[in-house]
Every structure is written in C-alpha cells, then in structure tokens.
Amino acid sequence: MSHPIEVILEQLKQHPEIIVERSGDSIRVLPKSEKGFTVILSAQPDSLFIVYFEMWHSEFDRWEDAFQCFMWGLSNQCRLKVTKRGDTPYKWTAESSYTGTWEFVSATGVLNFAFWKTTTEYYLQNDWVRMTPKS
C-alpha cells in the first residue's frame, strides 16, 4: 500500500483548487474562506491516525476510516460548531448532514473558567467537495 499521505494527495488531484500543505507524515488543507476550517490528517507511529478540524479531533486505528473522516471534513456534509465564552473558543462539535438534517457526531472541548462571560456559537463549513444528501 502507498503511504497514506500519498493516497490523499493523489485523491486531491481531482480538486486542483484545494490548498494543500504537507509536512512529513501529516497533510493540511486550508479553508478557502473565513467561513471554513482547516482539516489535518497526521499519521502517528504504531499505525495511529489523527484527523483534526481546527481543535476537534478523532483518532483512528484504520487508515481507511481516517481517510473517510478527512474527506468528510472537506465536504459540504460536515460542519463544525464552535462555542465561545467571551472571545475564547472552548468547544468544537462536528456535525453531519448525510440525510439533509444536521446531526451531532462528536465534540472536543477545553476548560474555560470564564463561566460568567456570554456563550456564543458559530458554524464553520468547507465545501471543497460537494456531496448530495442521501434520501
């Protein structure tokens, strides 16, 4: 099997407009606007793969699952809900829309002790890869 990063680079050749950066055993796709988010896949020792959408992340033992998650993050069927207290983001929630309705997938958070500050949310979404919802 080819190196996982090489597989992704080959797949992304179908989308020459995508901004890709490679560094060793990781690959990063930059958003095309401030309404999108960075998507990273990092190949770790011991066949562990980590996919990041900004601060949200998920670990995978299988390369195929990491690849699917990475490509999903580039699609219009994935969005990232960012929750802030004051000006500080502290929670990133991945949501999917395979059926046309947004559904919770998982969340990553960090401690934010500024509980007295107003909580706000906003959404980030990529649309490098357009997918049609399933009926």
mmCIF file of N, CA and C in Angstrom, residues 42-132:
data_model
loop_
_atom_site.group_PDB
_atom_site.id
_atom_site.type_symbol
_atom_site.label_atom_id
_atom_site.label_comp_id
_atom_site.label_asym_id
_atom_site.label_seq_id
_atom_site.Cartn_x
_atom_site.Cartn_y
_atom_site.Cartn_z
ATOM 1 N N SER A 42 -2.841 13.403 10.430
ATOM 2 C CA SER A 42 -1.496 13.133 10.921
ATOM 3 C C SER A 42 -1.334 11.634 11.119
ATOM 4 N N ALA A 43 -0.335 11.050 10.459
ATOM 5 C CA ALA A 43 -0.029 9.624 10.615
ATOM 6 C C ALA A 43 0.969 9.493 11.760
ATOM 7 N N GLN A 44 0.553 8.840 12.828
ATOM 8 C CA GLN A 44 1.373 8.678 14.019
ATOM 9 C C GLN A 44 2.089 7.324 13.990
ATOM 10 N N PRO A 45 3.092 7.145 14.846
ATOM 11 C CA PRO A 45 3.714 5.821 14.956
ATOM 12 C C PRO A 45 2.666 4.777 15.375
ATOM 13 N N ASP A 46 2.971 3.534 15.147
ATOM 14 C CA ASP A 46 2.088 2.417 15.533
ATOM 15 C C ASP A 46 0.756 2.433 14.791
ATOM 16 N N SER A 47 0.752 2.929 13.570
ATOM 17 C CA SER A 47 -0.443 2.914 12.713
ATOM 18 C C SER A 47 -1.644 3.613 13.337
ATOM 19 N N LEU A 48 -1.408 4.706 14.015
ATOM 20 C CA LEU A 48 -2.477 5.535 14.558
ATOM 21 C C LEU A 48 -2.602 6.769 13.677
ATOM 22 N N PHE A 49 -3.827 7.140 13.363
ATOM 23 C CA PHE A 49 -4.084 8.311 12.528
ATOM 24 C C PHE A 49 -4.991 9.254 13.292
ATOM 25 N N ILE A 50 -4.672 10.555 13.244
ATOM 26 C CA ILE A 50 -5.492 11.562 13.909
ATOM 27 C C ILE A 50 -5.960 12.563 12.860
ATOM 28 N N VAL A 51 -7.259 12.814 12.851
ATOM 29 C CA VAL A 51 -7.839 13.817 11.957
ATOM 30 C C VAL A 51 -8.284 14.989 12.817
ATOM 31 N N TYR A 52 -7.915 16.196 12.394
ATOM 32 C CA TYR A 52 -8.261 17.425 13.102
ATOM 33 C C TYR A 52 -9.120 18.312 12.207
ATOM 34 N N PHE A 53 -10.145 18.905 12.814
ATOM 35 C CA PHE A 53 -10.896 20.017 12.220
ATOM 36 C C PHE A 53 -10.714 21.141 13.234
ATOM 37 N N GLU A 54 -9.791 22.047 12.976
ATOM 38 C CA GLU A 54 -9.400 23.041 13.972
ATOM 39 C C GLU A 54 -8.965 22.305 15.240
ATOM 40 N N MET A 55 -9.631 22.512 16.379
ATOM 41 C CA MET A 55 -9.263 21.822 17.623
ATOM 42 C C MET A 55 -10.005 20.499 17.809
ATOM 43 N N TRP A 56 -11.098 20.287 17.087
ATOM 44 C CA TRP A 56 -11.784 18.994 17.146
ATOM 45 C C TRP A 56 -10.838 17.951 16.574
ATOM 46 N N HIS A 57 -10.863 16.744 17.134
ATOM 47 C CA HIS A 57 -10.024 15.679 16.587
ATOM 48 C C HIS A 57 -10.603 14.310 16.917
ATOM 49 N N SER A 58 -10.195 13.347 16.113
ATOM 50 C CA SER A 58 -10.606 11.970 16.323
ATOM 51 C C SER A 58 -9.453 11.062 15.915
ATOM 52 N N GLU A 59 -9.251 9.989 16.674
ATOM 53 C CA GLU A 59 -8.173 9.038 16.418
ATOM 54 C C GLU A 59 -8.737 7.796 15.730
ATOM 55 N N PHE A 60 -7.936 7.233 14.827
ATOM 56 C CA PHE A 60 -8.342 6.059 14.072
ATOM 57 C C PHE A 60 -7.213 5.041 14.034
ATOM 58 N N ASP A 61 -7.572 3.766 14.181
ATOM 59 C CA ASP A 61 -6.613 2.672 14.036
ATOM 60 C C ASP A 61 -6.507 2.237 12.578
ATOM 61 N N ARG A 62 -7.582 2.452 11.847
ATOM 62 C CA ARG A 62 -7.610 2.032 10.446
ATOM 63 C C ARG A 62 -7.450 3.228 9.521
ATOM 64 N N TRP A 63 -6.529 3.101 8.594
ATOM 65 C CA TRP A 63 -6.257 4.155 7.634
ATOM 66 C C TRP A 63 -7.506 4.536 6.841
ATOM 67 N N GLU A 64 -8.294 3.543 6.447
ATOM 68 C CA GLU A 64 -9.486 3.805 5.632
ATOM 69 C C GLU A 64 -10.484 4.703 6.365
ATOM 70 N N ASP A 65 -10.633 4.491 7.670
ATOM 71 C CA ASP A 65 -11.550 5.321 8.459
ATOM 72 C C ASP A 65 -11.043 6.750 8.574
ATOM 73 N N ALA A 66 -9.735 6.906 8.764
ATOM 74 C CA ALA A 66 -9.139 8.244 8.849
ATOM 75 C C ALA A 66 -9.296 8.975 7.521
ATOM 76 N N PHE A 67 -9.087 8.267 6.428
ATOM 77 C CA PHE A 67 -9.243 8.860 5.099
ATOM 78 C C PHE A 67 -10.668 9.345 4.884
ATOM 79 N N GLN A 68 -11.656 8.505 5.243
ATOM 80 C CA GLN A 68 -13.061 8.888 5.095
ATOM 81 C C GLN A 68 -13.388 10.132 5.919
ATOM 82 N N CYS A 69 -12.885 10.182 7.149
ATOM 83 C CA CYS A 69 -13.134 11.333 8.013
ATOM 84 C C CYS A 69 -12.486 12.591 7.434
ATOM 85 N N PHE A 70 -11.257 12.461 6.954
ATOM 86 C CA PHE A 70 -10.545 13.587 6.348
ATOM 87 C C PHE A 70 -11.339 14.145 5.165
ATOM 88 N N MET A 71 -11.774 13.275 4.259
ATOM 89 C CA MET A 71 -12.519 13.725 3.090
ATOM 90 C C MET A 71 -13.879 14.295 3.489
ATOM 91 N N TRP A 72 -14.497 13.718 4.508
ATOM 92 C CA TRP A 72 -15.765 14.243 5.017
ATOM 93 C C TRP A 72 -15.584 15.681 5.496
ATOM 94 N N GLY A 73 -14.469 15.957 6.164
ATOM 95 C CA GLY A 73 -14.206 17.310 6.647
ATOM 96 C C GLY A 73 -14.069 18.335 5.539
ATOM 97 N N LEU A 74 -13.742 17.886 4.346
ATOM 98 C CA LEU A 74 -13.626 18.781 3.188
ATOM 99 C C LEU A 74 -14.948 18.983 2.477
ATOM 100 N N SER A 75 -15.957 18.209 2.876
ATOM 101 C CA SER A 75 -17.225 18.210 2.147
ATOM 102 C C SER A 75 -18.260 19.147 2.765
ATOM 103 N N ASN A 76 -19.310 19.373 2.003
ATOM 104 C CA ASN A 76 -20.435 20.182 2.470
ATOM 105 C C ASN A 76 -21.355 19.400 3.403
ATOM 106 N N GLN A 77 -21.061 18.118 3.658
ATOM 107 C CA GLN A 77 -21.873 17.318 4.575
ATOM 108 C C GLN A 77 -21.296 17.311 5.985
ATOM 109 N N CYS A 78 -20.321 18.140 6.219
ATOM 110 C CA CYS A 78 -19.705 18.269 7.545
ATOM 111 C C CYS A 78 -19.674 19.744 7.906
ATOM 112 N N ARG A 79 -19.962 20.024 9.177
ATOM 113 C CA ARG A 79 -19.770 21.390 9.656
ATOM 114 C C ARG A 79 -19.250 21.318 11.081
ATOM 115 N N LEU A 80 -18.646 22.399 11.503
ATOM 116 C CA LEU A 80 -18.041 22.488 12.822
ATOM 117 C C LEU A 80 -18.717 23.619 13.587
ATOM 118 N N LYS A 81 -19.365 23.262 14.701
ATOM 119 C CA LYS A 81 -19.973 24.273 15.561
ATOM 120 C C LYS A 81 -18.927 24.658 16.603
ATOM 121 N N VAL A 82 -18.614 25.936 16.668
ATOM 122 C CA VAL A 82 -17.624 26.438 17.622
ATOM 123 C C VAL A 82 -18.360 27.217 18.707
ATOM 124 N N THR A 83 -18.109 26.860 19.961
ATOM 125 C CA THR A 83 -18.733 27.528 21.100
ATOM 126 C C THR A 83 -17.677 28.342 21.817
ATOM 127 N N LYS A 84 -18.026 29.607 22.128
ATOM 128 C CA LYS A 84 -17.094 30.523 22.801
ATOM 129 C C LYS A 84 -17.715 31.054 24.082
ATOM 130 N N ARG A 85 -16.869 31.413 25.008
ATOM 131 C CA ARG A 85 -17.250 32.228 26.166
ATOM 132 C C ARG A 85 -16.447 33.507 26.026
ATOM 133 N N GLY A 86 -17.147 34.609 25.880
ATOM 134 C CA GLY A 86 -16.448 35.848 25.566
ATOM 135 C C GLY A 86 -15.819 35.700 24.193
ATOM 136 N N ASP A 87 -14.529 35.956 24.084
ATOM 137 C CA ASP A 87 -13.822 35.835 22.809
ATOM 138 C C ASP A 87 -13.041 34.535 22.683
ATOM 139 N N THR A 88 -13.190 33.621 23.650
ATOM 140 C CA THR A 88 -12.361 32.420 23.685
ATOM 141 C C THR A 88 -13.138 31.166 23.296
ATOM 142 N N PRO A 89 -12.791 30.545 22.153
ATOM 143 C CA PRO A 89 -13.419 29.272 21.803
ATOM 144 C C PRO A 89 -13.005 28.190 22.800
ATOM 145 N N TYR A 90 -13.964 27.314 23.160
ATOM 146 C CA TYR A 90 -13.619 26.253 24.090
ATOM 147 C C TYR A 90 -14.245 24.902 23.719
ATOM 148 N N LYS A 91 -15.115 24.881 22.717
ATOM 149 C CA LYS A 91 -15.744 23.610 22.339
ATOM 150 C C LYS A 91 -15.948 23.587 20.826
ATOM 151 N N TRP A 92 -15.604 22.436 20.217
ATOM 152 C CA TRP A 92 -15.736 22.236 18.788
ATOM 153 C C TRP A 92 -16.560 20.974 18.569
ATOM 154 N N THR A 93 -17.696 21.117 17.902
ATOM 155 C CA THR A 93 -18.612 19.999 17.698
ATOM 156 C C THR A 93 -18.725 19.701 16.210
ATOM 157 N N ALA A 94 -18.400 18.464 15.827
ATOM 158 C CA ALA A 94 -18.558 18.031 14.442
ATOM 159 C C ALA A 94 -19.996 17.566 14.252
ATOM 160 N N GLU A 95 -20.600 18.020 13.163
ATOM 161 C CA GLU A 95 -21.965 17.634 12.823
ATOM 162 C C GLU A 95 -21.994 17.146 11.376
ATOM 163 N N SER A 96 -22.902 16.205 11.098
ATOM 164 C CA SER A 96 -23.026 15.677 9.739
ATOM 165 C C SER A 96 -24.427 15.901 9.197
ATOM 166 N N SER A 97 -24.504 15.930 7.878
ATOM 167 C CA SER A 97 -25.792 16.107 7.210
ATOM 168 C C SER A 97 -25.904 15.142 6.038
ATOM 169 N N TYR A 98 -25.796 13.848 6.319
ATOM 170 C CA TYR A 98 -25.906 12.849 5.256
ATOM 171 C C TYR A 98 -27.330 12.726 4.740
ATOM 172 N N THR A 99 -28.307 13.072 5.577
ATOM 173 C CA THR A 99 -29.707 12.936 5.183
ATOM 174 C C THR A 99 -30.381 14.287 4.954
ATOM 175 N N GLY A 100 -29.619 15.369 5.056
ATOM 176 C CA GLY A 100 -30.195 16.697 4.881
ATOM 177 C C GLY A 100 -30.508 17.395 6.188
ATOM 178 N N THR A 101 -30.419 16.684 7.319
ATOM 179 C CA THR A 101 -30.632 17.253 8.653
ATOM 180 C C THR A 101 -29.310 17.178 9.414
ATOM 181 N N TRP A 102 -28.913 18.276 10.063
ATOM 182 C CA TRP A 102 -27.654 18.290 10.808
ATOM 183 C C TRP A 102 -27.788 17.486 12.086
ATOM 184 N N GLU A 103 -26.807 16.583 12.308
ATOM 185 C CA GLU A 103 -26.812 15.704 13.471
ATOM 186 C C GLU A 103 -25.452 15.732 14.161
ATOM 187 N N PHE A 104 -25.468 15.649 15.483
ATOM 188 C CA PHE A 104 -24.267 15.607 16.304
ATOM 189 C C PHE A 104 -23.440 14.367 15.960
ATOM 190 N N VAL A 105 -22.121 14.528 15.851
ATOM 191 C CA VAL A 105 -21.208 13.398 15.666
ATOM 192 C C VAL A 105 -20.361 13.240 16.916
ATOM 193 N N SER A 106 -19.595 14.262 17.255
ATOM 194 C CA SER A 106 -18.797 14.240 18.483
ATOM 195 C C SER A 106 -18.279 15.643 18.762
ATOM 196 N N ALA A 107 -17.744 15.831 19.976
ATOM 197 C CA ALA A 107 -17.260 17.150 20.377
ATOM 198 C C ALA A 107 -15.924 17.025 21.092
ATOM 199 N N THR A 108 -15.130 18.078 20.977
ATOM 200 C CA THR A 108 -13.865 18.211 21.691
ATOM 201 C C THR A 108 -13.903 19.548 22.404
ATOM 202 N N GLY A 109 -13.496 19.563 23.663
ATOM 203 C CA GLY A 109 -13.508 20.816 24.404
ATOM 204 C C GLY A 109 -12.280 20.975 25.270
ATOM 205 N N VAL A 110 -12.068 22.204 25.693
ATOM 206 C CA VAL A 110 -11.007 22.535 26.633
ATOM 207 C C VAL A 110 -11.640 23.300 27.786
ATOM 208 N N LEU A 111 -10.978 23.307 28.915
ATOM 209 C CA LEU A 111 -11.512 24.031 30.067
ATOM 210 C C LEU A 111 -11.535 25.526 29.803
ATOM 211 N N ASN A 112 -12.629 26.154 30.185
ATOM 212 C CA ASN A 112 -12.767 27.602 30.091
ATOM 213 C C ASN A 112 -13.414 28.042 31.396
ATOM 214 N N PHE A 113 -12.639 28.700 32.216
ATOM 215 C CA PHE A 113 -13.114 29.072 33.542
ATOM 216 C C PHE A 113 -13.871 30.400 33.574
ATOM 217 N N ALA A 114 -14.032 31.044 32.437
ATOM 218 C CA ALA A 114 -14.744 32.322 32.382
ATOM 219 C C ALA A 114 -16.251 32.081 32.259
ATOM 220 N N PHE A 115 -16.816 31.367 33.244
ATOM 221 C CA PHE A 115 -18.227 30.967 33.190
ATOM 222 C C PHE A 115 -19.181 32.152 33.189
ATOM 223 N N TRP A 116 -18.754 33.308 33.613
ATOM 224 C CA TRP A 116 -19.615 34.476 33.690
ATOM 225 C C TRP A 116 -19.747 35.189 32.334
ATOM 226 N N LYS A 117 -18.895 34.866 31.384
ATOM 227 C CA LYS A 117 -18.956 35.525 30.081
ATOM 228 C C LYS A 117 -20.047 34.895 29.221
ATOM 229 N N THR A 118 -20.558 35.674 28.305
ATOM 230 C CA THR A 118 -21.632 35.234 27.423
ATOM 231 C C THR A 118 -21.156 34.117 26.499
ATOM 232 N N THR A 119 -22.004 33.099 26.357
ATOM 233 C CA THR A 119 -21.717 31.993 25.450
ATOM 234 C C THR A 119 -22.304 32.306 24.080
ATOM 235 N N THR A 120 -21.498 32.131 23.044
ATOM 236 C CA THR A 120 -21.970 32.300 21.670
ATOM 237 C C THR A 120 -21.497 31.108 20.847
ATOM 238 N N GLU A 121 -22.192 30.874 19.751
ATOM 239 C CA GLU A 121 -21.840 29.780 18.849
ATOM 240 C C GLU A 121 -21.816 30.304 17.423
ATOM 241 N N TYR A 122 -20.960 29.706 16.629
ATOM 242 C CA TYR A 122 -20.962 29.982 15.200
ATOM 243 C C TYR A 122 -20.551 28.700 14.478
ATOM 244 N N TYR A 123 -20.824 28.649 13.180
ATOM 245 C CA TYR A 123 -20.579 27.452 12.386
ATOM 246 C C TYR A 123 -19.531 27.722 11.318
ATOM 247 N N LEU A 124 -18.683 26.721 11.106
ATOM 248 C CA LEU A 124 -17.705 26.735 10.024
ATOM 249 C C LEU A 124 -18.006 25.542 9.124
ATOM 250 N N GLN A 125 -17.834 25.729 7.832
ATOM 251 C CA GLN A 125 -18.118 24.636 6.914
ATOM 252 C C GLN A 125 -17.269 24.779 5.657
ATOM 253 N N ASN A 126 -16.716 23.664 5.234
ATOM 254 C CA ASN A 126 -15.996 23.615 3.968
ATOM 255 C C ASN A 126 -16.943 23.128 2.885
ATOM 256 N N ASP A 127 -16.603 23.470 1.665
ATOM 257 C CA ASP A 127 -17.366 22.906 0.551
ATOM 258 C C ASP A 127 -16.422 22.620 -0.606
ATOM 259 N N TRP A 128 -15.219 22.166 -0.249
ATOM 260 C CA TRP A 128 -14.270 21.779 -1.290
ATOM 261 C C TRP A 128 -14.840 20.612 -2.101
ATOM 262 N N VAL A 129 -15.501 19.682 -1.414
ATOM 263 C CA VAL A 129 -16.066 18.518 -2.080
ATOM 264 C C VAL A 129 -17.582 18.565 -1.872
ATOM 265 N N ARG A 130 -18.321 18.693 -2.969
ATOM 266 C CA ARG A 130 -19.790 18.775 -2.893
ATOM 267 C C ARG A 130 -20.384 17.373 -2.926
ATOM 268 N N MET A 131 -21.245 17.076 -1.952
ATOM 269 C CA MET A 131 -21.908 15.780 -1.873
ATOM 270 C C MET A 131 -23.412 16.018 -1.753
ATOM 271 N N THR A 132 -24.194 15.115 -2.295
ATOM 272 C CA THR A 132 -25.646 15.211 -2.249
ATOM 273 C C THR A 132 -26.158 14.367 -1.088
#
